[in-house]
Coordinates of C-alpha atoms in Angstrom, one line a residue:
Chain X
M1 CA -29.5 0.3 -18.0
Q2 CA -31.3 3.1 -18.2
A3 CA -29.0 5.2 -20.2
I4 CA -28.7 2.4 -22.3
E5 CA -32.3 2.3 -23.1
R6 CA -32.6 6.2 -23.5
N7 CA -29.4 6.9 -25.9
G8 CA -28.1 3.6 -27.0
L9 CA -24.5 2.2 -26.0
Q10 CA -22.0 4.8 -26.5
L11 CA -18.5 3.2 -27.3
D12 CA -16.0 6.2 -27.6
L13 CA -12.9 3.9 -29.1
E14 CA -9.8 5.4 -29.4
N15 CA -8.3 6.6 -32.7
S16 CA -11.6 7.3 -33.7
S17 CA -13.1 10.6 -34.6
S18 CA -17.3 9.6 -34.0
I19 CA -19.1 8.0 -30.9
E20 CA -20.9 4.8 -32.3
K21 CA -24.5 4.1 -30.7
I22 CA -25.3 1.2 -30.6
R23 CA -28.9 0.1 -30.2
L24 CA -28.8 -2.9 -27.8
Q25 CA -32.5 -4.8 -25.3
T26 CA -31.1 -4.5 -22.5
S27 CA -33.1 -6.6 -19.1
T28 CA -31.8 -7.4 -15.3
E29 CA -34.2 -10.7 -15.9
V30 CA -31.5 -13.9 -15.5
T31 CA -34.3 -15.4 -17.7
A32 CA -33.3 -13.1 -20.5
V33 CA -30.9 -16.0 -21.3
K34 CA -33.4 -18.4 -22.1
N35 CA -33.3 -18.2 -26.3
A36 CA -29.4 -17.4 -26.0
D37 CA -27.2 -19.0 -28.4
L38 CA -23.8 -17.5 -26.7
I39 CA -23.8 -15.8 -23.3
L40 CA -20.7 -13.4 -22.7
V41 CA -20.4 -13.6 -19.1
C42 CA -19.2 -9.8 -17.7
V43 CA -20.0 -9.5 -14.3
K44 CA -17.1 -8.8 -11.6
S45 CA -16.0 -12.0 -10.5
T46 CA -17.2 -12.0 -6.8
D47 CA -20.7 -12.8 -8.7
S48 CA -20.0 -15.7 -10.7
E49 CA -20.6 -18.3 -8.9
S50 CA -24.4 -16.8 -7.7
V51 CA -24.7 -15.3 -11.5
A52 CA -24.4 -19.3 -12.7
Q53 CA -26.8 -20.4 -9.9
D54 CA -29.1 -18.4 -11.9
I55 CA -29.1 -18.6 -15.2
A56 CA -28.5 -22.8 -14.9
P57 CA -32.3 -23.6 -15.0
H58 CA -32.8 -20.8 -18.0
L59 CA -30.4 -22.2 -20.6
L60 CA -30.9 -23.6 -23.9
T61 CA -28.8 -27.3 -24.0
H62 CA -26.7 -25.9 -27.0
A63 CA -25.3 -22.8 -25.3
V64 CA -22.2 -21.6 -25.0
I65 CA -21.5 -19.5 -21.9
V66 CA -17.7 -17.3 -22.6
S67 CA -16.3 -15.7 -19.2
L68 CA -14.9 -12.4 -19.8
Q69 CA -13.3 -11.8 -16.3
N70 CA -10.3 -11.0 -14.6
G71 CA -8.8 -14.1 -12.6
V72 CA -8.2 -17.8 -13.2
E73 CA -11.0 -19.5 -11.6
N74 CA -14.1 -18.1 -13.1
A75 CA -15.1 -20.8 -16.3
M76 CA -14.7 -23.7 -13.5
L77 CA -16.7 -22.0 -10.9
I78 CA -19.2 -21.3 -13.9
A79 CA -18.8 -24.9 -15.0
R80 CA -19.9 -25.8 -11.4
Y81 CA -24.1 -25.0 -12.0
V82 CA -24.2 -25.5 -15.5
K83 CA -24.3 -28.3 -18.5
N84 CA -22.6 -26.1 -21.0
A85 CA -20.0 -25.3 -22.8
V86 CA -17.8 -22.7 -20.4
I87 CA -15.1 -20.9 -22.5
P88 CA -12.8 -19.0 -20.4
A89 CA -11.8 -15.8 -22.2
V90 CA -8.9 -13.5 -21.5
V91 CA -9.5 -9.4 -22.2
Y92 CA -6.7 -7.5 -23.4
V93 CA -8.7 -3.8 -22.9
A94 CA -8.2 -0.2 -21.6
S95 CA -11.2 1.1 -20.9
E96 CA -13.5 3.1 -17.7
I97 CA -17.2 3.9 -17.8
T98 CA -17.3 7.8 -17.1
V99 CA -21.0 8.1 -16.9
P100 CA -23.8 5.4 -17.3
G101 CA -24.0 3.9 -20.8
Y102 CA -20.8 5.7 -22.3
V103 CA -17.8 3.5 -22.3
K104 CA -14.5 5.2 -23.2
H105 CA -11.7 3.1 -25.0
H106 CA -8.1 4.1 -24.5
G107 CA -6.0 0.5 -25.6
R108 CA -6.6 -2.5 -27.4
G109 CA -9.8 -4.7 -27.2
D110 CA -8.4 -7.9 -28.1
V111 CA -9.9 -11.7 -26.5
V112 CA -7.8 -15.1 -26.3
I113 CA -10.3 -18.1 -26.1
G114 CA -9.4 -21.9 -25.6
A115 CA -10.6 -24.7 -24.2
M116 CA -10.4 -25.9 -20.8
S117 CA -10.2 -29.8 -20.3
S118 CA -11.6 -29.9 -17.3
L119 CA -15.1 -29.0 -18.4
R120 CA -17.8 -30.8 -19.3
P121 CA -19.0 -31.4 -22.1
P122 CA -15.7 -30.8 -24.0
H123 CA -16.5 -28.5 -26.4
S124 CA -15.4 -28.9 -30.3
H125 CA -12.6 -26.5 -31.5
Q126 CA -15.4 -25.8 -34.4
T127 CA -17.0 -24.1 -31.0
L128 CA -13.9 -22.0 -30.6
T129 CA -13.8 -21.1 -34.5
D130 CA -17.2 -19.8 -34.7
I131 CA -17.0 -17.6 -31.2
A132 CA -13.7 -16.2 -33.1
E133 CA -15.4 -15.6 -36.3
L134 CA -18.7 -14.1 -34.9
F135 CA -15.8 -11.5 -32.8
A136 CA -13.9 -10.6 -35.7
S137 CA -17.5 -9.4 -38.0
A138 CA -17.3 -7.1 -35.3
Q139 CA -14.2 -6.0 -36.1
I140 CA -12.6 -7.5 -32.6
A141 CA -9.8 -9.8 -32.6
V142 CA -9.7 -13.3 -31.0
R143 CA -7.0 -15.9 -30.5
I144 CA -7.7 -19.5 -30.0
S145 CA -5.0 -20.4 -27.8
D146 CA -4.0 -24.2 -27.0
N147 CA -3.3 -23.0 -23.3
V148 CA -5.7 -20.3 -22.1
M149 CA -5.2 -21.1 -18.4
R150 CA -1.5 -20.1 -19.2
E151 CA -2.8 -17.3 -20.9
L152 CA -5.7 -16.5 -17.5
W153 CA -2.9 -17.3 -15.5
S154 CA -0.3 -14.1 -17.1
K155 CA -3.3 -11.9 -17.0
L156 CA -3.7 -12.2 -13.8
M157 CA -0.2 -11.5 -13.1
I158 CA -0.3 -8.4 -14.7
N159 CA -3.0 -7.6 -12.4
C160 CA -1.3 -8.3 -9.5
A161 CA 1.0 -6.2 -11.0
F162 CA -1.1 -2.9 -11.1
N163 CA -3.7 -3.2 -10.2
A164 CA -3.6 -2.8 -5.8
I165 CA -1.0 -0.6 -6.4
S166 CA -3.0 1.7 -9.0
G167 CA -6.0 1.7 -6.4
L168 CA -4.0 2.6 -4.0
S169 CA -2.1 6.2 -5.0
Q170 CA -4.8 6.5 -7.6
L171 CA -2.2 6.5 -10.5
T172 CA -1.7 5.4 -14.0
Y173 CA 0.2 2.7 -15.1
G174 CA 2.8 5.2 -16.8
K175 CA 3.4 6.8 -13.3
L176 CA 4.0 3.7 -11.9
A177 CA 6.5 2.8 -14.2
E178 CA 8.1 5.7 -13.4
R179 CA 9.8 4.6 -10.2
D180 CA 12.4 1.7 -9.6
S181 CA 10.8 1.4 -6.5
I182 CA 7.8 0.5 -7.2
R183 CA 8.9 -1.8 -10.7
S184 CA 11.1 -3.7 -7.8
T185 CA 7.9 -4.5 -6.2
Q186 CA 5.7 -5.4 -8.9
T187 CA 8.7 -7.4 -9.8
D188 CA 8.4 -9.0 -6.2
V189 CA 4.9 -9.6 -7.0
V190 CA 5.4 -11.5 -10.6
K191 CA 7.6 -14.0 -8.7
E192 CA 5.4 -14.8 -5.9
V193 CA 2.8 -14.7 -8.6
I194 CA 4.9 -17.4 -10.7
A195 CA 5.6 -19.6 -8.3
V196 CA 2.1 -20.5 -6.9
A197 CA 1.3 -20.7 -11.2
K198 CA 3.4 -23.4 -11.1
A199 CA 2.6 -25.2 -8.0
D200 CA -0.7 -24.8 -9.9
G201 CA 0.4 -26.4 -13.0
V202 CA 1.0 -23.3 -15.0
V203 CA 4.4 -22.8 -16.1
L204 CA 5.2 -19.0 -16.6
S205 CA 8.3 -17.4 -17.6
E206 CA 10.0 -14.7 -15.7
P207 CA 12.1 -12.9 -18.2
D208 CA 8.3 -12.8 -20.4
A209 CA 6.5 -12.1 -17.5
L210 CA 8.7 -9.1 -16.6
H211 CA 8.8 -7.9 -20.6
T212 CA 4.8 -8.0 -19.8
V213 CA 4.9 -5.7 -17.0
A214 CA 7.2 -3.3 -18.4
N215 CA 5.5 -3.6 -22.2
L216 CA 2.1 -2.9 -20.5
A217 CA 3.0 0.3 -18.5
T218 CA 3.7 2.2 -21.7
A219 CA 1.2 0.1 -23.9
M220 CA -1.5 1.5 -21.5
A221 CA 0.7 4.0 -20.0
G222 CA -2.9 6.4 -19.3
Q223 CA -4.4 3.7 -17.7
K224 CA -5.7 3.6 -14.1
S225 CA -6.6 0.2 -13.0
S226 CA -10.3 -0.9 -12.3
T227 CA -9.4 -2.0 -9.1
A228 CA -8.6 2.5 -8.9
Q229 CA -11.6 3.0 -10.8
D230 CA -13.7 0.7 -8.2
M231 CA -11.7 2.6 -5.1
A232 CA -12.2 6.1 -6.6
R233 CA -16.2 5.3 -6.4
H234 CA -15.6 3.6 -3.8
K235 CA -17.1 0.1 -4.6
I236 CA -15.6 -3.0 -3.7
S237 CA -12.8 -4.1 -5.9
E238 CA -12.0 -7.6 -7.8
I239 CA -8.9 -8.1 -5.2
D240 CA -10.4 -11.3 -3.2
H241 CA -9.7 -12.5 -7.0
L242 CA -6.3 -11.4 -7.9
N243 CA -3.7 -10.6 -5.1
G244 CA -5.8 -12.4 -2.8
F245 CA -6.5 -15.6 -4.9
I246 CA -2.5 -15.7 -4.9
V247 CA -2.7 -15.5 -1.0
R248 CA -5.0 -18.3 -0.7
R249 CA -3.3 -20.4 -3.4
G250 CA 0.2 -19.4 -2.3
Y251 CA -1.4 -20.8 1.3
A252 CA -2.5 -23.8 0.1
H253 CA 0.9 -24.9 -1.3
G254 CA 2.4 -23.2 1.2
I255 CA 4.2 -21.3 -0.8
A256 CA 5.0 -17.4 0.7
T257 CA 3.5 -14.7 -0.7
P258 CA 4.1 -11.5 1.5
V259 CA 4.1 -8.4 -1.2
N260 CA 0.7 -10.0 -2.6
Q261 CA -0.3 -10.6 0.8
A262 CA 0.6 -6.9 1.9
L263 CA -1.6 -5.1 -1.6
Y264 CA -4.0 -7.3 -0.8
A265 CA -4.4 -6.6 3.2
L266 CA -4.1 -2.7 2.3
V267 CA -6.8 -3.1 -0.6
K268 CA -9.2 -4.3 2.0
L269 CA -8.2 -2.7 4.9
V270 CA -9.4 0.7 2.8
E271 CA -12.0 -0.8 1.4
S272 CA -13.5 -1.6 4.8
T273 CA -13.9 2.5 5.4
Y274 CA -16.2 2.8 2.4
A275 CA -20.1 2.1 4.3
E276 CA -18.7 4.5 6.5
S277 CA -17.9 7.5 4.1
A278 CA -19.0 8.5 0.6
P279 CA -16.6 9.0 -2.3
Chain C
M1 CA 6.2 29.8 16.0
Q2 CA 4.0 33.2 16.0
A3 CA 1.1 31.3 17.2
I4 CA 3.4 30.4 20.4
E5 CA 4.4 33.7 20.7
R6 CA 1.2 35.0 20.8
N7 CA -0.7 32.6 22.2
G8 CA 2.1 30.2 24.0
L9 CA 2.7 26.7 23.5
Q10 CA -0.8 25.2 24.7
L11 CA -0.9 21.5 25.4
D12 CA -4.2 19.6 25.3
L13 CA -3.2 17.0 28.1
E14 CA -5.0 13.3 27.8
N15 CA -6.8 13.1 31.2
S16 CA -6.3 16.8 31.4
S17 CA -9.5 18.9 31.9
S18 CA -7.3 22.0 30.8
I19 CA -5.5 23.2 28.3
E20 CA -2.0 24.6 29.5
K21 CA -0.3 27.7 28.3
I22 CA 3.5 27.3 28.0
R23 CA 5.2 30.4 27.3
L24 CA 8.5 30.2 25.2
Q25 CA 10.7 32.3 23.5
T26 CA 11.3 31.0 20.1
S27 CA 14.2 31.8 17.5
T28 CA 14.3 30.6 13.5
E29 CA 18.1 31.3 14.5
V30 CA 21.1 28.5 14.1
T31 CA 22.7 31.1 16.3
A32 CA 20.0 30.7 19.1
V33 CA 21.8 27.4 20.5
K34 CA 24.7 29.5 21.5
N35 CA 24.0 30.1 25.2
A36 CA 21.9 26.7 25.7
D37 CA 23.8 24.0 28.1
L38 CA 21.0 21.6 26.4
I39 CA 19.7 20.8 23.1
L40 CA 17.3 18.6 22.3
V41 CA 16.7 17.6 18.3
C42 CA 12.8 17.6 17.3
V43 CA 13.4 17.8 13.5
K44 CA 12.5 15.5 10.6
S45 CA 15.3 12.7 10.5
T46 CA 15.6 14.2 6.9
D47 CA 16.8 17.3 8.3
S48 CA 19.4 16.1 10.7
E49 CA 22.3 16.3 9.1
S50 CA 21.9 20.1 7.2
V51 CA 20.8 21.2 11.2
A52 CA 23.9 19.6 12.9
Q53 CA 25.9 21.5 10.3
D54 CA 24.2 25.0 10.8
I55 CA 24.7 24.8 14.7
A56 CA 28.0 22.8 15.2
P57 CA 30.0 26.7 14.7
H58 CA 27.9 27.7 17.7
L59 CA 27.1 25.5 20.9
L60 CA 29.3 25.6 23.7
T61 CA 32.2 23.2 24.4
H62 CA 30.2 21.4 27.2
A63 CA 26.7 21.5 25.2
V64 CA 24.5 18.5 25.2
I65 CA 22.5 17.6 22.4
V66 CA 19.8 15.1 22.3
S67 CA 18.4 13.7 19.2
L68 CA 14.7 13.2 20.7
Q69 CA 13.8 11.6 16.9
N70 CA 12.2 8.0 15.0
G71 CA 15.1 6.5 13.2
V72 CA 18.2 4.5 14.1
E73 CA 20.8 6.9 12.2
N74 CA 20.3 10.3 13.5
A75 CA 22.2 10.3 16.7
M76 CA 25.3 9.4 14.6
L77 CA 24.9 11.7 11.1
I78 CA 24.6 14.1 14.3
A79 CA 28.0 13.1 15.8
R80 CA 29.6 13.8 12.4
Y81 CA 29.3 16.8 12.7
V82 CA 29.6 18.2 16.4
K83 CA 32.2 17.3 19.1
N84 CA 29.8 17.6 21.7
A85 CA 28.1 14.5 23.7
V86 CA 25.3 13.2 21.1
I87 CA 22.4 11.4 23.4
P88 CA 20.0 9.5 21.3
A89 CA 16.6 9.5 23.0
V90 CA 13.7 6.8 22.3
V91 CA 10.7 8.8 22.3
Y92 CA 6.6 7.1 22.8
V93 CA 4.3 9.5 22.6
A94 CA 1.1 9.8 20.5
S95 CA 0.5 13.2 19.6
E96 CA -0.6 15.5 16.9
I97 CA -0.3 19.6 16.0
T98 CA -4.0 20.0 15.2
V99 CA -3.3 23.6 14.4
P100 CA 0.2 25.6 14.7
G101 CA 1.1 26.3 18.1
Y102 CA -1.6 23.1 19.2
V103 CA -0.1 20.2 20.5
K104 CA -3.0 16.9 21.2
H105 CA -1.8 14.8 23.4
H106 CA -3.5 10.9 23.1
G107 CA -1.0 9.0 25.0
R108 CA 1.9 7.8 27.1
G109 CA 4.8 10.4 26.8
D110 CA 7.8 8.8 28.6
V111 CA 11.3 9.0 26.9
V112 CA 14.6 6.0 26.8
I113 CA 18.4 7.5 26.6
G114 CA 21.1 6.0 27.0
A115 CA 24.7 6.5 25.7
M116 CA 26.4 5.9 22.3
S117 CA 29.5 4.2 22.4
S118 CA 30.6 5.3 19.1
L119 CA 29.8 8.6 19.8
R120 CA 32.6 10.9 21.0
P121 CA 33.9 12.4 23.6
P122 CA 32.1 9.2 25.3
H123 CA 29.8 11.2 28.1
S124 CA 29.8 9.9 31.4
H125 CA 26.3 8.2 33.2
Q126 CA 26.5 11.7 35.4
T127 CA 25.2 13.3 31.9
L128 CA 22.1 10.8 31.3
T129 CA 21.3 11.0 34.9
D130 CA 21.3 14.8 35.0
I131 CA 18.8 15.1 32.1
A132 CA 16.8 12.2 33.6
E133 CA 16.4 14.2 36.3
L134 CA 15.6 17.5 34.5
F135 CA 13.1 15.9 32.5
A136 CA 11.7 14.4 36.1
S137 CA 11.0 17.9 37.3
A138 CA 8.8 18.4 34.5
Q139 CA 6.3 15.5 35.0
I140 CA 8.4 13.6 32.0
A141 CA 9.2 10.1 32.9
V142 CA 12.9 9.5 31.5
R143 CA 14.5 6.0 31.8
I144 CA 18.5 5.1 31.0
S145 CA 18.9 2.7 29.0
D146 CA 22.1 0.5 29.3
N147 CA 21.1 -0.6 25.5
V148 CA 19.7 2.2 23.9
M149 CA 20.4 1.0 20.7
R150 CA 18.1 -1.8 20.5
E151 CA 15.3 0.6 21.7
L152 CA 15.9 2.6 19.1
W153 CA 16.0 -0.5 16.9
S154 CA 12.6 -1.8 18.3
K155 CA 10.9 1.7 17.6
L156 CA 12.0 1.5 14.4
M157 CA 10.2 -1.8 14.2
I158 CA 7.1 -0.5 15.3
N159 CA 7.5 2.8 13.2
C160 CA 7.5 0.7 10.2
A161 CA 4.8 -1.9 11.5
F162 CA 2.2 0.7 12.0
N163 CA 3.4 3.9 10.2
A164 CA 3.5 3.5 6.6
I165 CA 0.1 1.5 6.1
S166 CA -1.4 4.1 8.8
G167 CA -0.8 6.6 6.3
L168 CA -1.5 5.1 3.0
S169 CA -5.3 3.9 4.6
Q170 CA -5.3 7.2 6.5
L171 CA -6.6 5.3 9.3
T172 CA -5.9 4.6 13.1
Y173 CA -3.6 2.3 15.0
G174 CA -6.8 0.4 16.0
K175 CA -9.0 -0.2 13.2
L176 CA -5.1 -1.5 11.6
A177 CA -5.3 -4.7 14.9
E178 CA -9.3 -4.9 13.8
R179 CA -7.8 -6.9 9.8
D180 CA -6.0 -10.6 10.5
S181 CA -4.7 -9.6 6.9
I182 CA -2.3 -6.2 7.8
R183 CA -1.8 -7.8 10.9
S184 CA -0.2 -10.5 8.9
T185 CA 1.6 -8.0 6.6
Q186 CA 2.3 -6.5 9.9
T187 CA 4.2 -9.7 11.4
D188 CA 6.4 -9.6 7.8
V189 CA 7.4 -6.2 8.2
V190 CA 8.9 -7.3 11.9
K191 CA 10.4 -10.4 10.7
E192 CA 12.3 -8.3 7.5
V193 CA 13.3 -5.9 10.4
I194 CA 14.6 -8.3 12.7
A195 CA 17.2 -10.1 10.6
V196 CA 18.2 -6.7 9.1
A197 CA 18.8 -5.4 13.0
K198 CA 20.8 -8.6 13.7
A199 CA 23.3 -8.0 10.3
D200 CA 23.5 -4.7 12.1
G201 CA 24.3 -6.2 15.3
V202 CA 21.2 -5.7 17.3
V203 CA 19.4 -8.8 18.9
L204 CA 15.2 -8.1 18.4
S205 CA 13.4 -11.0 19.5
E206 CA 10.1 -12.0 17.6
P207 CA 7.5 -13.0 19.8
D208 CA 8.5 -9.3 22.6
A209 CA 8.2 -7.2 19.3
L210 CA 5.2 -9.0 18.1
H211 CA 3.8 -8.5 21.3
T212 CA 5.2 -5.1 21.4
V213 CA 2.9 -4.3 18.0
A214 CA -0.3 -5.9 20.0
N215 CA 0.3 -3.9 22.9
L216 CA 0.3 -0.5 20.6
A217 CA -2.6 -1.2 18.6
T218 CA -4.5 -1.4 21.8
A219 CA -2.5 1.2 24.1
M220 CA -2.9 4.1 20.9
A221 CA -5.8 2.8 19.7
G222 CA -6.9 6.0 17.9
Q223 CA -3.5 7.2 16.7
K224 CA -2.9 7.6 12.9
S225 CA 0.8 7.4 12.6
S226 CA 3.0 11.0 11.9
T227 CA 3.8 9.5 8.3
A228 CA -0.5 9.3 8.1
Q229 CA -0.2 12.8 9.5
D230 CA 2.3 14.0 6.9
M231 CA 0.4 12.4 3.8
A232 CA -2.8 14.3 5.1
R233 CA -1.1 17.3 4.9
H234 CA 0.9 16.4 1.2
K235 CA 3.6 16.8 3.2
I236 CA 7.0 14.9 2.4
S237 CA 7.3 12.2 5.6
E238 CA 10.2 10.5 7.4
I239 CA 9.7 6.7 5.5
D240 CA 13.3 7.3 3.7
H241 CA 14.5 6.8 7.2
L242 CA 11.7 4.1 8.3
N243 CA 11.0 1.2 5.9
G244 CA 12.9 3.3 3.2
F245 CA 16.7 2.8 5.8
I246 CA 15.2 -1.3 6.2
V247 CA 15.6 -1.8 2.7
R248 CA 18.8 0.3 1.9
R249 CA 20.5 -1.4 5.3
G250 CA 18.8 -5.0 3.8
Y251 CA 20.3 -4.2 0.8
A252 CA 23.8 -3.5 2.0
H253 CA 23.3 -6.6 4.0
G254 CA 22.3 -8.8 1.1
I255 CA 19.0 -9.3 3.1
A256 CA 15.4 -9.5 1.5
T257 CA 13.0 -7.2 2.6
P258 CA 10.4 -7.6 0.1
V259 CA 7.6 -6.3 2.1
N260 CA 9.2 -3.0 4.0
Q261 CA 10.3 -2.2 0.2
A262 CA 6.7 -2.5 -1.1
L263 CA 5.3 -0.5 2.3
Y264 CA 8.0 2.1 0.8
A265 CA 7.8 2.1 -2.4
L266 CA 3.6 3.0 -2.1
V267 CA 4.3 5.9 -0.1
K268 CA 7.0 7.5 -1.8
L269 CA 4.9 6.9 -4.9
V270 CA 1.5 8.7 -3.2
E271 CA 4.2 11.5 -2.5
S272 CA 5.3 11.9 -5.7
T273 CA 2.4 13.3 -6.6
Y274 CA 1.9 16.4 -4.1
A275 CA 3.8 19.0 -6.2
E276 CA 0.8 18.5 -8.4
S277 CA -2.1 18.6 -6.3
A278 CA -3.3 20.3 -3.1
P279 CA -4.3 18.4 -0.1

């Protein structure tokens, strides 16, 4: 936050010859939401509930919350604590924060939003259109989906297939995809996620899913997962909300998820050492 | 070898207040086997075939070969190249080579030997008894088993449950056992190994196997696997002959081994980076 106040948010976009410097007001106080029409929740999934609880008393009645987070539960968790409309968003972007206030962009940057039917109050299609137009005016492509939950699950599946493996090996998606044995394990992960999604009422196509996994390895060949970035800094990752979530939902449905379980257990095991050693 | 020539083989035994210094003749020439009555093969499983091929022309007719190696295939592989009796041995020891010529012992140190019925010439029970007595005279406990293949599979199962996880996390068996999620993954590994062993004609009991896994974590709490030691030195491990072997045999039998596959793929992925970076 201090870096952004001092130098602006520096945005190093792929295919751009210059670095954008964006002046922003920053605050670490939850009361900063009090005049906001639109709130973009970008915290780690581990913090969704506490953030929702903290901002709830300060929100304008008409304020709209968009959850730009990994995992499929966040919008639902946030909606438990606020009366406002909560819109789940799926973010497709390859990027990293190399130094405070400096975002290095490696590819894509498009967003999918949609209505979660189970949320109250039901937000109108107009709200979604307004958000899409606002983002578009800032050159961010937003697509409105009539099945955003399926899109969230599809992103979760991708995260389950790449994040832990990239984290444990500290290697890029491209390096992972070079090895048959890794692709085979990713296929096992995908099959488990599809089975759990189905039990949760979301139908994902296996051929489409495997196609998406193969495509991502090419489209984001140079990218390391957010889990890899967290592990390199000895920060606790979102694994509880990725492979860990699949394990929990699988358990609830009586579906075996041994490969997601193994990846989850390995990341948690490595994270258990962080208190003891600096990166 | 130079260190052993200079200072003797230094043996730092658990529960001993002094370090044993053992003077040995050493050689890197395969012709050194030419007068040997007994040959102890202690190379990594990856080198079994080439070593067998190299020593074959120099062996005395009555020479006996003992394979003190991990994995279940070594004695059989060696027997393809030599006419001599080959005796599989299962070694239970926790130790590490901390510096050249210096062996630090962390626990156990007992050996199981037995006849492999498929090997020619069939070695007599007297040969086994002679070896057991020779080892006993050097304070090494040797048990003769009438089902040494089952013992080898049991050790392999242990290696599959511990080696890759200890290697990927660089943690001890005790640290692994502290986590429910790791024990759950180890149970999945064990079940897959038992299914593959059964298809290979070896019956392992699941309760016994899980008991053995739990016991080892206590008995060798401070130990890191040989795979962990190899990975720390950026050396290629024996994973092809541990979880990798289970994956190959499972594939041959049409048995799914997704968790062994995931652990195997992760270790191979990390090993693929060794050419590029020093430890």
